[in-house]
Amino acid sequence: MTTEPLLKTEGLCKRFRHHRGVVNVLQDVELTVTAGEIVAIIGRSGAGKSTLLHVLGGLDAPSAGRVLLQGRDLYHMSDRARSRQRARTLGFVFQAYYLLPEFTALENVIMAGLIAGMSEHEATARASELLRSIGLGSRLDHRPAELSGGESQRVGIARALVNRPAIVFADEPTGNLDRQGAEGVLEEMSRIVRQDGGSLVLVTHDLQVSAVADRVLTMDDGRISG
């Protein structure tokens, strides 16, 4: 008996037009992720990794091809249905954090839980637990301007995990952490994802980060191999 992949792409392409012509950022990407799997995609800057994550996560429509999440085509959904799917099923760790500046670290994570449909009590308990587990127990009431880059990244990781997503997309998740801190946070993030029965797709140029992965793929000029 075959099991439906959690995530699958078919002939995925993404093109951008500018005054000099067309740039093919993603070219015929074929990717399958199974439930509980951690996949690392390695590639140099400009290889198309961030664009791929945005397309996989329903943030940016492909120029051609399909993204199937739990058997459903993300881009055949209405905008409202796709937004609901993102909030309840997916988690994102962005390079730029995108934390709400007027909220504390704890409130930033709670907000993601509330958007996903969690009760205030559940979201608060989960957010506090996550932030403490990744070393921010003493920074719960600090706003983003009072946090270092590495601390802000940790808040972003907790926010991505708060709704116990089926799949987490992480864009250079340890890029603002020192080596020791990166290893600890990555191991903890991987542990939490597995504990919750989820999958993790991370993109990075750091070969050492891929050590936690079940499978390592290479991306070059918009194509995936490995």
XYZ file of C-alpha atoms in Angstrom:
226
model
C 0.000 0.000 0.000
C 1.411 3.407 -0.949
C 1.317 6.418 1.334
C 0.442 9.824 -0.081
C 3.433 12.195 0.222
C 2.961 15.096 2.585
C 4.370 17.483 -0.021
C 4.986 16.944 -3.714
C 5.870 19.209 -6.612
C 5.373 18.499 -10.291
C 7.311 20.418 -12.949
C 7.638 23.466 -10.734
C 8.889 26.596 -12.512
C 9.164 30.223 -11.490
C 10.067 32.990 -13.915
C 10.547 36.706 -13.399
C 10.492 39.283 -16.185
C 12.587 42.415 -16.211
C 13.900 44.885 -18.768
C 16.619 42.479 -19.945
C 14.262 39.546 -20.480
C 13.168 36.513 -18.471
C 15.002 34.996 -15.505
C 14.225 31.344 -14.748
C 14.595 31.074 -10.980
C 13.058 27.597 -10.622
C 13.299 25.072 -13.422
C 11.250 21.852 -13.450
C 11.679 21.218 -9.718
C 10.506 17.757 -8.640
C 10.452 17.314 -4.867
C 8.707 14.886 -2.531
C 8.647 15.150 1.273
C 7.159 12.417 3.430
C 5.621 12.835 6.875
C 8.247 13.051 9.619
C 11.135 13.679 7.215
C 13.801 16.378 7.551
C 15.111 17.559 4.180
C 17.999 19.994 3.731
C 18.467 21.833 0.441
C 22.003 23.163 0.013
C 22.972 25.840 -2.460
C 24.887 29.043 -2.975
C 23.291 32.451 -2.617
C 21.097 33.177 -5.634
C 20.462 29.527 -6.474
C 16.699 29.940 -5.949
C 16.361 28.445 -2.460
C 14.291 31.203 -0.865
C 12.031 31.451 -3.890
C 11.451 27.717 -3.704
C 10.368 27.929 -0.061
C 7.965 30.778 -0.813
C 6.360 28.776 -3.622
C 6.187 25.569 -1.559
C 4.556 27.430 1.307
C 1.815 29.089 -0.697
C 3.332 32.572 -0.524
C 4.215 33.039 -4.204
C 2.471 31.292 -7.104
C 4.613 29.304 -9.558
C 4.775 30.211 -13.219
C 4.118 26.566 -14.091
C 3.717 23.238 -12.323
C 1.931 22.180 -9.152
C 2.488 22.120 -5.400
C 0.517 19.349 -3.721
C 0.161 19.587 0.059
C -1.527 16.570 1.617
C -2.789 15.747 -1.862
C -4.341 19.164 -2.512
C -3.049 21.657 -5.078
C -2.149 24.788 -3.103
C -2.654 27.082 -6.061
C -6.044 25.717 -7.037
C -7.369 26.913 -3.672
C -8.929 30.320 -3.153
C -6.700 32.926 -1.532
C -8.718 32.586 1.674
C -8.449 28.796 1.748
C -4.708 28.950 1.058
C -4.194 31.476 3.859
C -6.130 29.232 6.237
C -4.029 26.254 5.162
C -0.813 28.192 5.827
C -1.938 29.318 9.266
C -3.051 25.887 10.441
C -0.750 23.465 8.630
C 2.526 25.259 7.871
C 5.281 27.005 9.800
C 7.836 29.469 8.404
C 11.250 30.601 9.633
C 12.321 33.662 7.633
C 15.798 35.147 7.311
C 14.388 38.610 8.045
C 12.388 37.492 11.136
C 9.303 39.672 10.407
C 8.529 40.042 14.099
C 5.861 42.552 15.119
C 7.887 45.379 16.729
C 5.195 46.488 19.176
C 4.781 42.976 20.620
C 7.017 41.135 23.076
C 8.750 37.897 22.143
C 6.005 35.953 23.897
C 3.213 37.951 22.248
C 4.729 37.436 18.778
C 4.566 33.680 19.232
C 1.123 33.744 20.872
C -0.268 35.741 17.941
C 0.734 33.022 15.477
C -1.058 30.472 17.642
C -4.227 32.556 17.785
C -4.214 33.003 14.003
C -3.934 29.216 13.682
C -7.098 28.799 15.745
C -5.633 27.974 19.165
C -7.306 29.263 22.329
C -5.519 32.069 24.172
C -4.694 29.734 27.053
C -3.297 27.041 24.752
C -1.327 29.520 22.635
C 0.189 31.193 25.711
C 1.243 27.901 27.298
C 2.705 26.570 24.047
C 4.538 29.838 23.252
C 6.087 30.019 26.714
C 7.183 26.380 26.539
C 8.805 26.812 23.135
C 10.659 30.014 23.991
C 12.032 28.490 27.175
C 13.127 25.337 25.333
C 15.270 27.362 22.899
C 16.916 29.473 25.585
C 14.732 32.584 25.750
C 13.085 32.027 29.127
C 14.495 35.301 30.438
C 13.494 37.316 27.353
C 9.761 36.605 27.110
C 8.783 40.225 27.846
C 11.377 41.856 25.582
C 10.371 43.490 22.304
C 12.299 42.846 19.061
C 14.306 46.086 19.387
C 15.636 44.779 22.702
C 16.733 41.440 21.246
C 19.896 40.501 19.359
C 19.690 39.103 15.851
C 20.209 35.601 17.155
C 17.493 36.025 19.784
C 15.084 37.379 17.184
C 15.780 34.334 15.034
C 14.949 32.072 17.981
C 11.641 33.877 18.437
C 10.965 33.307 14.745
C 11.648 29.602 15.167
C 9.279 29.364 18.153
C 6.610 31.209 16.164
C 6.969 28.720 13.306
C 6.470 25.777 15.671
C 3.638 27.079 17.847
C 0.787 25.571 15.785
C 2.430 22.117 15.615
C 2.602 22.380 11.822
C 2.581 19.407 9.499
C 5.584 20.934 7.752
C 8.041 23.727 8.637
C 9.909 25.701 5.981
C 13.112 27.265 7.312
C 15.210 29.743 5.327
C 18.779 29.811 6.714
C 17.347 29.180 10.220
C 20.672 29.539 12.024
C 22.227 32.263 9.885
C 22.357 34.760 12.772
C 23.611 32.371 15.442
C 27.171 31.444 16.382
C 28.273 27.875 15.700
C 27.552 26.505 19.153
C 24.215 28.277 19.383
C 23.267 27.169 15.884
C 23.873 23.522 16.659
C 21.814 23.668 19.845
C 18.864 25.490 18.276
C 18.856 23.282 15.198
C 18.856 20.116 17.280
C 16.049 21.470 19.458
C 13.992 22.570 16.457
C 14.429 19.171 14.824
C 13.475 17.432 18.073
C 10.294 19.463 18.459
C 9.286 18.948 14.815
C 9.749 15.177 15.128
C 8.006 15.078 18.504
C 4.980 16.797 16.978
C 5.006 14.379 14.027
C 5.887 17.070 11.508
C 8.369 17.466 8.675
C 11.068 20.081 8.144
C 12.401 21.508 4.889
C 15.346 23.824 5.422
C 17.428 25.683 2.884
C 20.956 26.778 3.674
C 24.422 27.348 2.274
C 25.919 25.890 5.462
C 26.914 22.252 4.968
C 27.116 21.652 8.714
C 23.447 22.548 9.169
C 22.510 19.648 6.919
C 23.845 17.182 9.503
C 20.408 16.918 11.127
C 18.717 16.003 7.833
C 17.469 12.625 6.704
C 18.129 13.674 3.129
C 20.331 16.358 1.590
C 19.612 17.836 -1.838
C 21.605 20.355 -3.861
C 20.139 23.352 -5.648
C 21.939 25.078 -8.485
C 20.532 27.510 -11.048
C 16.971 26.692 -10.060
C 17.308 22.913 -10.307
C 17.412 20.284 -7.555
C 19.586 17.192 -7.584
C 20.576 14.530 -5.101
